[in-house]
């Protein structure tokens, strides 16, 4: 089967083809987190959808080299501004944590100097990797083996300076009267192809906001900053244009080319929808002008926004969640991952706590099925079994622009047929092994079966023993028609934060997510 994927650049579904004449692995670059705080679930939706794309390519037999940057400089508070308006997010984090330290409200565990932005970046980068490993994000799992695939911009400043010099030499960039270096969009006729913004609209201030104070220095409002001289900036480096710092858009062009570029081209570039403009548009322009290649990335993959309980995620509205917030509420990493990936990546998703509970129950059923198959038990004598039969349809759904909802539906239907309820199962180790292999191949993409326990609950053998004993006592009470006793046990479990559900396979339980 061949994957068809939506390419933001062409605005159409295209069959994925490895680069002609390049027998090497698929090269994949993802815009990662800016490590000035904990990544929230909206960030992780984009990262996890990129992970699903990577895993689908691997399911189809492709080798993938995946790079995700960890931004530690130059990302400003106004993402929509071509100049990078506001403050550097790393510098802002340093100020925020210094204030917290003075007021005695510095969060527990922040044992780094809150005035040192590099120490802060290290702290939050490690926090991101911890969260990513819990959610089975492959690029985070391989961080120890391949640290170069999680590059930090501050380690590529010389290469950024070299790229700026190349752009100046080729007539694509200029030094303005205020000393800053800008990319000249008029020198690149395809500017706007990715986002749909036209240079004319940008000149009128419609396609992206620009700094009024910079208008006298720039040739065009659409021109974007490559280097900002600023001797007062907390994070700064020497350059031919004065001590200062690089523009945010510069970093990905440099690191993608340095790590996975082949003649200036990579196969796939991904990010959130909000990265399309100005970030990815600017990347595309400067990369093509610097290398002379006909493209920068052959496929552009973007995830749309995440809503929470039907509203924009906001701390002021009480619907802002990090992965750690949800784990503290008793959610499993598997449930979080599934809730974040099950809505199609090109649709706005609505994350809900009820959806999180539903995903937890879904993964529970798949895990119980895996336990049954590992014990050598199948539902019947059908060969091939339901899961092996379903694998082609599961894969076909993924090949249809990562249709996870349909793929999950295929798995659920097959799992219902494959589950051996009660004593209905048949001991058949050979068939069970085949079914287990099919389930494992599906989970190669879903990535949830080994993440179905909340770290907040470990170790919790006593709780599991207590719950099992109370469920057994409730079953005896129901068998004796002592409904009052059965209800009392249910209430007792609820007080412990445990929800129980009666079903054909017996009584199951899960933690109550508040």
Short mmCIF file of C-alpha atoms in Angstrom, two decimals:
data_model
loop_
_atom_site.label_atom_id
_atom_site.label_comp_id
_atom_site.label_asym_id
_atom_site.label_seq_id
_atom_site.Cartn_x
_atom_site.Cartn_y
_atom_site.Cartn_z
CA UNK A 1 0.00 0.00 0.00
CA UNK A 2 1.08 3.57 -0.63
CA UNK A 3 0.56 6.46 1.74
CA UNK A 4 -1.36 9.47 0.44
CA UNK A 5 -0.75 12.59 2.47
CA UNK A 6 -1.95 16.19 2.28
CA UNK A 7 0.81 18.57 1.24
CA UNK A 8 0.25 22.08 2.57
CA UNK A 9 2.37 23.54 -0.22
CA UNK A 10 0.25 22.10 -3.06
CA UNK A 11 -2.99 22.03 -1.02
CA UNK A 12 -3.72 18.53 -2.31
CA UNK A 13 -3.42 14.87 -1.42
CA UNK A 14 -0.27 13.37 -2.88
CA UNK A 15 1.17 9.86 -2.87
CA UNK A 16 4.28 9.77 -0.72
CA UNK A 17 7.32 8.88 -2.78
CA UNK A 18 10.91 8.79 -1.52
CA UNK A 19 13.13 11.37 -3.18
CA UNK A 20 14.07 10.30 -6.73
CA UNK A 21 17.62 9.05 -6.93
CA UNK A 22 18.06 9.04 -3.15
CA UNK A 23 18.18 5.49 -1.75
CA UNK A 24 18.66 6.73 1.80
CA UNK A 25 16.09 6.96 4.58
CA UNK A 26 13.12 9.34 4.60
CA UNK A 27 14.29 12.66 6.06
CA UNK A 28 11.76 14.23 8.42
CA UNK A 29 12.05 17.54 10.30
CA UNK A 30 9.55 18.64 12.97
CA UNK A 31 9.30 22.06 14.60
CA UNK A 32 9.57 21.17 18.28
CA UNK A 33 8.99 22.99 21.56
CA UNK A 34 10.36 26.30 22.77
CA UNK A 35 11.64 25.29 26.19
CA UNK A 36 10.64 28.27 28.31
CA UNK A 37 7.89 26.32 30.15
CA UNK A 38 6.27 22.90 30.19
CA UNK A 39 4.83 21.91 26.80
CA UNK A 40 1.02 21.83 26.87
CA UNK A 41 -1.29 19.29 25.24
CA UNK A 42 -1.85 21.56 22.23
CA UNK A 43 1.89 21.38 21.55
CA UNK A 44 1.87 17.63 22.00
CA UNK A 45 -1.01 17.14 19.57
CA UNK A 46 1.25 18.44 16.80
CA UNK A 47 4.26 16.41 17.96
CA UNK A 48 2.21 13.21 18.28
CA UNK A 49 0.64 13.56 14.84
CA UNK A 50 4.15 13.87 13.41
CA UNK A 51 5.00 10.72 15.39
CA UNK A 52 2.00 8.92 13.87
CA UNK A 53 3.18 9.91 10.38
CA UNK A 54 6.66 8.62 11.16
CA UNK A 55 5.27 5.36 12.55
CA UNK A 56 3.02 4.89 9.51
CA UNK A 57 6.00 5.27 7.21
CA UNK A 58 7.82 2.66 9.30
CA UNK A 59 4.81 0.32 9.16
CA UNK A 60 4.98 0.60 5.37
CA UNK A 61 8.66 -0.39 5.42
CA UNK A 62 10.43 2.98 5.23
CA UNK A 63 13.46 3.84 7.31
CA UNK A 64 13.01 7.33 8.79
CA UNK A 65 15.56 9.78 10.19
CA UNK A 66 13.52 12.21 12.28
CA UNK A 67 14.87 15.50 13.65
CA UNK A 68 12.98 17.77 16.08
CA UNK A 69 14.48 21.07 17.19
CA UNK A 70 14.34 22.26 20.79
CA UNK A 71 14.24 26.06 20.54
CA UNK A 72 16.27 27.88 23.18
CA UNK A 73 16.66 31.36 21.62
CA UNK A 74 15.06 33.80 19.22
CA UNK A 75 11.40 32.72 19.48
CA UNK A 76 9.50 35.89 20.30
CA UNK A 77 6.20 36.31 22.11
CA UNK A 78 4.38 37.46 18.95
CA UNK A 79 4.57 34.49 16.59
CA UNK A 80 2.56 36.22 13.86
CA UNK A 81 5.02 39.09 13.47
CA UNK A 82 7.56 38.87 10.64
CA UNK A 83 10.01 40.89 12.77
CA UNK A 84 9.62 38.81 15.91
CA UNK A 85 7.80 41.28 18.12
CA UNK A 86 7.80 41.28 21.88
CA UNK A 87 10.37 39.51 24.03
CA UNK A 88 12.46 36.42 23.49
CA UNK A 89 10.52 33.65 25.22
CA UNK A 90 13.65 32.37 26.97
CA UNK A 91 14.44 35.81 28.35
CA UNK A 92 10.80 36.18 29.41
CA UNK A 93 11.02 32.85 31.28
CA UNK A 94 14.11 34.06 33.13
CA UNK A 95 12.28 37.22 34.24
CA UNK A 96 9.20 35.24 35.27
CA UNK A 97 11.16 32.77 37.37
CA UNK A 98 13.24 35.54 38.97
CA UNK A 99 10.00 37.18 40.10
CA UNK A 100 8.78 33.82 41.42
CA UNK A 101 12.03 33.39 43.34
CA UNK A 102 11.73 36.87 44.89
CA UNK A 103 8.13 36.23 45.92
CA UNK A 104 8.86 32.73 47.24
CA UNK A 105 6.57 31.08 44.68
CA UNK A 106 9.24 29.39 42.55
CA UNK A 107 7.73 26.02 41.51
CA UNK A 108 9.02 22.97 43.32
CA UNK A 109 11.86 21.23 41.52
CA UNK A 110 13.24 24.34 39.80
CA UNK A 111 16.70 23.98 41.29
CA UNK A 112 18.35 26.00 38.50
CA UNK A 113 19.38 29.64 38.51
CA UNK A 114 16.22 31.44 37.35
CA UNK A 115 18.36 34.23 35.96
CA UNK A 116 20.22 31.90 33.61
CA UNK A 117 18.19 31.28 30.41
CA UNK A 118 20.42 28.39 29.32
CA UNK A 119 19.88 26.60 32.63
CA UNK A 120 16.14 27.20 32.26
CA UNK A 121 16.26 25.80 28.71
CA UNK A 122 18.07 22.70 29.97
CA UNK A 123 15.48 22.20 32.71
CA UNK A 124 12.45 22.47 30.44
CA UNK A 125 14.12 20.50 27.63
CA UNK A 126 14.56 17.58 30.01
CA UNK A 127 10.96 17.99 31.19
CA UNK A 128 9.82 17.83 27.56
CA UNK A 129 11.83 14.65 26.96
CA UNK A 130 10.34 13.07 30.08
CA UNK A 131 6.81 13.88 28.93
CA UNK A 132 7.61 12.77 25.39
CA UNK A 133 8.95 9.41 26.54
CA UNK A 134 5.83 8.82 28.62
CA UNK A 135 3.68 9.50 25.54
CA UNK A 136 5.82 7.14 23.43
CA UNK A 137 7.17 9.90 21.20
CA UNK A 138 9.87 8.11 19.24
CA UNK A 139 12.15 11.11 18.77
CA UNK A 140 12.21 11.53 22.56
CA UNK A 141 12.78 7.81 23.15
CA UNK A 142 15.91 7.87 20.99
CA UNK A 143 17.34 11.04 22.55
CA UNK A 144 20.11 9.21 24.41
CA UNK A 145 21.18 7.27 21.32
CA UNK A 146 20.77 10.16 18.88
CA UNK A 147 21.02 13.47 20.78
CA UNK A 148 21.94 15.21 17.52
CA UNK A 149 18.37 14.65 16.33
CA UNK A 150 17.12 17.06 18.99
CA UNK A 151 19.27 20.07 18.04
CA UNK A 152 19.40 23.32 20.02
CA UNK A 153 19.70 26.60 18.03
CA UNK A 154 22.25 28.10 20.43
CA UNK A 155 24.69 25.42 19.26
CA UNK A 156 24.29 26.47 15.61
CA UNK A 157 24.99 30.21 15.81
CA UNK A 158 28.09 30.07 13.52
CA UNK A 159 26.09 28.21 10.87
CA UNK A 160 23.29 30.80 11.12
CA UNK A 161 25.79 33.61 10.61
CA UNK A 162 27.21 31.75 7.58
CA UNK A 163 23.71 31.40 6.10
CA UNK A 164 23.03 35.12 6.55
CA UNK A 165 26.32 35.93 4.80
CA UNK A 166 25.34 33.66 1.90
CA UNK A 167 21.97 35.41 1.57
CA UNK A 168 23.63 38.83 1.60
CA UNK A 169 26.17 37.74 -1.03
CA UNK A 170 23.36 36.45 -3.27
CA UNK A 171 21.34 39.62 -2.97
CA UNK A 172 18.54 38.07 -0.91
CA UNK A 173 19.32 39.93 2.33
CA UNK A 174 20.57 43.36 3.32
CA UNK A 175 21.86 45.29 6.31
CA UNK A 176 19.39 48.03 7.20
CA UNK A 177 20.34 51.51 8.45
CA UNK A 178 19.53 50.41 12.01
CA UNK A 179 22.14 47.62 11.73
CA UNK A 180 19.67 44.74 11.61
CA UNK A 181 19.83 42.22 8.77
CA UNK A 182 16.62 41.50 6.84
CA UNK A 183 15.59 39.03 4.16
CA UNK A 184 14.41 40.85 1.04
CA UNK A 185 11.17 39.13 0.03
CA UNK A 186 11.15 41.00 -3.29
CA UNK A 187 14.20 38.94 -4.26
CA UNK A 188 12.21 35.69 -4.00
CA UNK A 189 9.26 35.52 -6.36
CA UNK A 190 7.58 32.51 -4.71
CA UNK A 191 7.18 34.14 -1.29
CA UNK A 192 3.67 33.35 -0.03
CA UNK A 193 3.30 30.04 -1.88
CA UNK A 194 3.02 28.03 1.33
CA UNK A 195 0.71 30.27 3.33
CA UNK A 196 -1.22 31.97 0.56
CA UNK A 197 -0.13 35.41 1.75
CA UNK A 198 0.83 37.74 -1.05
CA UNK A 199 3.59 40.32 -0.82
CA UNK A 200 1.06 42.98 -1.79
CA UNK A 201 -1.15 42.04 1.18
CA UNK A 202 1.83 42.04 3.50
CA UNK A 203 2.82 45.51 2.28
CA UNK A 204 -0.64 46.63 3.31
CA UNK A 205 -0.21 44.99 6.70
CA UNK A 206 -2.88 42.33 6.09
CA UNK A 207 -0.87 39.12 6.01
CA UNK A 208 1.10 39.56 9.19
CA UNK A 209 1.81 42.31 11.68
CA UNK A 210 5.02 44.28 11.41
CA UNK A 211 6.80 46.54 13.85
CA UNK A 212 6.05 50.19 13.18
CA UNK A 213 9.45 51.17 14.58
CA UNK A 214 11.19 49.08 11.93
CA UNK A 215 9.40 50.45 8.89
CA UNK A 216 11.92 53.19 8.22
CA UNK A 217 14.75 50.66 8.28
CA UNK A 218 13.14 48.02 6.04
CA UNK A 219 12.73 48.09 2.30
CA UNK A 220 9.32 46.41 2.60
CA UNK A 221 6.97 45.64 5.50
CA UNK A 222 7.10 41.99 4.40
CA UNK A 223 10.88 41.69 4.89
CA UNK A 224 11.75 39.58 7.91
CA UNK A 225 14.59 39.79 10.39
CA UNK A 226 17.63 37.53 10.20
CA UNK A 227 19.87 39.17 12.81
CA UNK A 228 19.12 41.77 15.48
CA UNK A 229 22.05 43.70 16.98
CA UNK A 230 21.26 44.25 20.66
CA UNK A 231 24.06 44.50 23.22
CA UNK A 232 21.53 44.60 26.06
CA UNK A 233 19.85 41.32 25.16
CA UNK A 234 20.34 38.59 27.76
CA UNK A 235 21.26 35.98 25.11
CA UNK A 236 23.62 37.45 22.52
CA UNK A 237 26.57 36.51 20.32
CA UNK A 238 29.21 38.37 18.28
CA UNK A 239 28.58 38.70 14.55
CA UNK A 240 29.71 40.81 11.57
CA UNK A 241 26.66 43.01 12.24
CA UNK A 242 27.26 43.55 15.92
CA UNK A 243 26.60 41.63 19.08
CA UNK A 244 23.03 40.35 19.04
CA UNK A 245 20.83 37.34 18.32
CA UNK A 246 19.35 35.48 15.32
CA UNK A 247 15.80 35.64 14.02
CA UNK A 248 13.61 32.67 14.98
CA UNK A 249 12.98 31.58 11.38
CA UNK A 250 16.68 31.05 10.74
CA UNK A 251 17.21 28.11 13.05
CA UNK A 252 15.23 25.39 11.26
CA UNK A 253 16.74 26.16 7.85
CA UNK A 254 20.23 25.76 9.30
CA UNK A 255 19.62 22.67 11.41
CA UNK A 256 17.56 20.79 8.81
CA UNK A 257 20.23 21.37 6.18
CA UNK A 258 23.07 20.47 8.54
CA UNK A 259 21.52 17.25 9.83
CA UNK A 260 19.35 15.74 7.09
CA UNK A 261 19.49 17.95 3.99
CA UNK A 262 20.39 16.29 0.70
CA UNK A 263 21.44 18.98 -1.80
CA UNK A 264 19.41 21.45 0.26
CA UNK A 265 16.22 19.35 0.31
CA UNK A 266 14.44 17.27 2.97
CA UNK A 267 11.48 14.96 2.45
CA UNK A 268 8.98 16.09 5.11
CA UNK A 269 8.63 19.17 7.30
CA UNK A 270 5.93 19.25 9.99
CA UNK A 271 4.56 21.61 12.59
CA UNK A 272 1.39 23.13 13.94
CA UNK A 273 -0.96 25.13 11.76
CA UNK A 274 0.26 28.32 13.44
CA UNK A 275 3.77 27.63 12.09
CA UNK A 276 2.71 28.03 8.45
CA UNK A 277 3.05 31.82 8.57
CA UNK A 278 5.36 33.44 9.16
CA UNK A 279 7.73 30.74 10.39
CA UNK A 280 7.59 28.09 7.69
CA UNK A 281 7.03 30.60 4.89
CA UNK A 282 10.21 32.39 5.93
CA UNK A 283 12.14 29.14 6.33
CA UNK A 284 11.16 28.08 2.84
CA UNK A 285 12.23 31.39 1.30
CA UNK A 286 15.64 31.65 2.95
CA UNK A 287 16.48 27.97 2.42
CA UNK A 288 15.71 27.98 -1.28
CA UNK A 289 17.59 31.22 -1.82
CA UNK A 290 20.64 29.99 0.10
CA UNK A 291 20.88 26.57 -1.57
CA UNK A 292 19.43 27.27 -4.99
CA UNK A 293 17.29 24.14 -4.68
CA UNK A 294 13.85 24.01 -6.30
CA UNK A 295 12.25 23.22 -2.94
CA UNK A 296 13.15 23.00 0.74
CA UNK A 297 10.77 20.26 1.90
CA UNK A 298 9.01 18.02 -0.60
CA UNK A 299 6.00 17.55 1.71
CA UNK A 300 4.66 20.00 4.31
CA UNK A 301 2.53 18.45 7.07
CA UNK A 302 0.56 20.64 9.49
CA UNK A 303 -1.72 19.81 12.42
CA UNK A 304 -4.69 22.04 13.16
CA UNK A 305 -5.56 23.56 16.52
CA UNK A 306 -6.68 21.89 19.72
CA UNK A 307 -9.69 23.11 21.64
CA UNK A 308 -10.37 21.99 25.21
CA UNK A 309 -13.98 21.35 26.26
CA UNK A 310 -15.09 23.37 23.22
CA UNK A 311 -13.05 26.48 24.03
CA UNK A 312 -9.64 27.87 23.26
CA UNK A 313 -7.19 26.56 25.83
CA UNK A 314 -6.48 29.23 28.43
CA UNK A 315 -5.20 29.32 31.99
CA UNK A 316 -7.73 32.01 32.83
CA UNK A 317 -10.58 29.70 31.77
CA UNK A 318 -9.25 26.76 33.75
CA UNK A 319 -8.94 24.49 30.71
CA UNK A 320 -5.18 24.68 30.22
CA UNK A 321 -3.43 21.32 30.64
CA UNK A 322 0.10 20.03 30.48
CA UNK A 323 0.76 16.31 30.28
CA UNK A 324 1.72 16.43 33.95
CA UNK A 325 -1.60 18.00 34.90
CA UNK A 326 -3.48 15.09 33.34
CA UNK A 327 -1.19 12.46 34.85
CA UNK A 328 -1.79 14.02 38.27
CA UNK A 329 -5.52 13.52 37.67
CA UNK A 330 -4.93 9.80 37.18
CA UNK A 331 -4.92 9.64 33.38
CA UNK A 332 -2.60 7.14 31.74
CA UNK A 333 -0.10 8.21 29.08
CA UNK A 334 -1.89 5.83 26.69
CA UNK A 335 -5.23 7.59 27.19
CA UNK A 336 -3.64 11.03 26.70
CA UNK A 337 -1.87 9.91 23.53
CA UNK A 338 -4.99 8.32 22.04
CA UNK A 339 -7.22 11.32 22.85
CA UNK A 340 -4.69 13.64 21.17
CA UNK A 341 -4.29 11.62 17.95
CA UNK A 342 -7.71 10.12 17.28
CA UNK A 343 -9.17 13.24 15.61
CA UNK A 344 -7.87 13.76 12.09
CA UNK A 345 -4.84 16.03 12.06
CA UNK A 346 -6.42 18.38 9.50
CA UNK A 347 -9.46 18.99 11.71
CA UNK A 348 -9.60 21.12 14.83
CA UNK A 349 -9.76 18.68 17.75
CA UNK A 350 -11.81 19.06 20.92
CA UNK A 351 -10.03 17.54 23.89
CA UNK A 352 -12.43 16.60 26.72
CA UNK A 353 -12.01 14.83 30.01
CA UNK A 354 -14.86 12.51 29.03
CA UNK A 355 -13.00 11.70 25.82
CA UNK A 356 -9.91 11.01 27.91
CA UNK A 357 -11.90 8.55 30.03
CA UNK A 358 -13.32 6.89 26.91
CA UNK A 359 -9.83 6.49 25.47
CA UNK A 360 -8.63 4.97 28.72
CA UNK A 361 -11.39 2.36 28.58
CA UNK A 362 -10.64 1.65 24.92
CA UNK A 363 -6.97 1.00 25.63
CA UNK A 364 -7.94 -1.15 28.63
CA UNK A 365 -9.94 -3.43 26.29
CA UNK A 366 -7.03 -3.71 23.86
CA UNK A 367 -4.63 -4.52 26.70
CA UNK A 368 -6.93 -7.25 28.05
CA UNK A 369 -7.10 -8.70 24.55
CA UNK A 370 -3.32 -8.70 24.36
CA UNK A 371 -3.12 -10.52 27.71
CA UNK A 372 -5.53 -13.14 26.39
CA UNK A 373 -3.45 -13.66 23.24
CA UNK A 374 -0.21 -13.78 25.23
CA UNK A 375 -1.80 -16.62 27.19
CA UNK A 376 -2.33 -18.49 23.90
CA UNK A 377 -6.13 -18.08 23.88
CA UNK A 378 -8.17 -17.14 20.81
CA UNK A 379 -11.89 -16.59 20.42
CA UNK A 380 -12.42 -19.39 17.88
CA UNK A 381 -10.89 -21.51 15.17
CA UNK A 382 -11.12 -18.93 12.39
CA UNK A 383 -7.86 -18.75 10.40
CA UNK A 384 -6.64 -16.12 9.83
CA UNK A 385 -8.13 -14.57 12.94
CA UNK A 386 -10.10 -11.32 13.14
CA UNK A 387 -7.05 -9.14 13.89
CA UNK A 388 -4.96 -10.61 11.08
CA UNK A 389 -7.91 -10.11 8.73
CA UNK A 390 -8.27 -6.49 9.89
CA UNK A 391 -4.63 -5.48 9.47
CA UNK A 392 -4.90 -4.64 5.73
CA UNK A 393 -7.99 -2.45 6.34
CA UNK A 394 -6.24 -0.79 9.29
CA UNK A 395 -3.22 -0.04 7.10
CA UNK A 396 -5.41 1.17 4.24
CA UNK A 397 -7.09 3.68 6.57
CA UNK A 398 -3.69 5.04 7.60
CA UNK A 399 -2.65 5.31 3.96
CA UNK A 400 -5.71 7.53 3.39
CA UNK A 401 -4.08 10.67 4.81
CA UNK A 402 -3.68 9.13 8.29
CA UNK A 403 -7.37 8.37 8.87
CA UNK A 404 -6.89 7.34 12.51
CA UNK A 405 -10.60 7.37 13.31
CA UNK A 406 -11.28 4.76 10.65
CA UNK A 407 -8.23 2.73 11.63
CA UNK A 408 -9.34 2.69 15.29
CA UNK A 409 -12.83 1.64 14.20
CA UNK A 410 -11.34 -1.27 12.25
CA UNK A 411 -9.34 -2.33 15.31
CA UNK A 412 -12.32 -2.07 17.66
CA UNK A 413 -14.53 -4.18 15.41
CA UNK A 414 -11.84 -6.85 15.07
CA UNK A 415 -11.07 -6.75 18.80
CA UNK A 416 -14.73 -7.44 19.60
CA UNK A 417 -14.61 -10.56 17.43
CA UNK A 418 -11.21 -11.62 18.76
CA UNK A 419 -12.03 -11.31 22.45
CA UNK A 420 -12.74 -14.60 24.22
CA UNK A 421 -15.33 -13.89 26.92
CA UNK A 422 -15.50 -16.15 29.94
CA UNK A 423 -14.74 -19.76 29.07
CA UNK A 424 -15.45 -19.30 25.36
CA UNK A 425 -11.80 -19.15 24.38
CA UNK A 426 -9.81 -21.81 22.56
CA UNK A 427 -6.23 -22.68 23.46
CA UNK A 428 -4.34 -22.29 20.18
CA UNK A 429 -0.86 -20.84 20.68
CA UNK A 430 -0.15 -20.72 16.94
CA UNK A 431 -3.23 -18.72 16.03
CA UNK A 432 -2.81 -16.56 19.15
CA UNK A 433 0.75 -15.72 18.08
CA UNK A 434 -0.46 -14.66 14.64
CA UNK A 435 -3.20 -12.49 16.17
CA UNK A 436 -0.74 -10.98 18.64
CA UNK A 437 1.58 -10.06 15.78
CA UNK A 438 -1.27 -8.29 13.97
CA UNK A 439 -2.22 -6.38 17.13
CA UNK A 440 1.42 -5.41 17.68
CA UNK A 441 1.71 -4.08 14.14
CA UNK A 442 -1.35 -1.91 14.68
CA UNK A 443 0.12 -0.66 17.93
CA UNK A 444 3.35 0.16 16.12
CA UNK A 445 1.39 3.20 14.91
CA UNK A 446 -1.00 3.77 17.83
CA UNK A 447 1.77 3.39 20.41
CA UNK A 448 -0.50 2.88 23.43
CA UNK A 449 -0.39 -0.71 24.69
CA UNK A 450 2.83 -0.25 26.67
CA UNK A 451 1.75 3.09 28.14
CA UNK A 452 -1.40 2.03 29.97
CA UNK A 453 -0.42 2.75 33.55
CA UNK A 454 -0.32 6.14 35.16
CA UNK A 455 3.12 7.06 36.55
CA UNK A 456 1.24 8.82 39.35
CA UNK A 457 -0.10 5.43 40.39
CA UNK A 458 3.23 3.62 40.59
CA UNK A 459 3.82 1.63 42.66
CA UNK A 460 0.21 0.94 43.64
CA UNK A 461 -0.05 -2.80 44.20
CA UNK A 462 -2.06 -2.26 47.39
CA UNK A 463 -4.70 -0.23 45.60
CA UNK A 464 -5.03 -2.81 42.82
CA UNK A 465 -5.37 -5.57 45.43
CA UNK A 466 -8.01 -3.60 47.36
CA UNK A 467 -10.00 -2.82 44.21
CA UNK A 468 -9.88 -6.45 43.07
CA UNK A 469 -11.07 -7.63 46.50
CA UNK A 470 -13.93 -5.11 46.61
CA UNK A 471 -15.05 -5.98 43.07
CA UNK A 472 -15.08 -9.66 44.00
CA UNK A 473 -17.11 -8.88 47.14
CA UNK A 474 -19.55 -6.85 45.07
CA UNK A 475 -19.94 -9.74 42.62
CA UNK A 476 -20.80 -12.05 45.54
CA UNK A 477 -23.30 -9.52 46.86
CA UNK A 478 -24.97 -9.27 43.46
CA UNK A 479 -25.09 -13.06 43.14
CA UNK A 480 -26.86 -13.16 46.52
CA UNK A 481 -29.17 -10.31 45.38
CA UNK A 482 -27.90 -8.11 48.18
CA UNK A 483 -28.25 -4.95 46.13
CA UNK A 484 -27.69 -2.60 49.07
CA UNK A 485 -24.30 -4.19 49.80
CA UNK A 486 -23.35 -4.06 46.11
CA UNK A 487 -24.25 -0.36 45.92
CA UNK A 488 -22.33 0.35 49.11
CA UNK A 489 -19.19 -1.23 47.63
CA UNK A 490 -19.58 0.85 44.47
CA UNK A 491 -19.84 3.99 46.63
CA UNK A 492 -16.78 2.91 48.61
CA UNK A 493 -14.76 2.54 45.40
CA UNK A 494 -15.96 5.92 44.17
CA UNK A 495 -14.63 7.47 47.37
CA UNK A 496 -11.28 5.86 46.54
CA UNK A 497 -11.36 7.58 43.14
CA UNK A 498 -12.25 4.40 41.26
CA UNK A 499 -15.01 4.08 38.65
CA UNK A 500 -16.33 0.61 37.84
CA UNK A 501 -18.25 -0.58 34.81
CA UNK A 502 -20.14 -3.82 34.30
CA UNK A 503 -19.88 -5.37 30.86
CA UNK A 504 -19.98 -8.69 28.99
CA UNK A 505 -16.39 -9.38 29.97
CA UNK A 506 -17.09 -8.71 33.64
CA UNK A 507 -16.47 -5.69 35.84
CA UNK A 508 -13.68 -3.34 34.85
CA UNK A 509 -12.34 -0.32 36.68
CA UNK A 510 -10.47 2.88 36.01
CA UNK A 511 -9.35 5.91 37.94
CA UNK A 512 -11.77 8.82 38.03
CA UNK A 513 -10.32 11.74 36.07
CA UNK A 514 -11.55 14.94 37.67
#
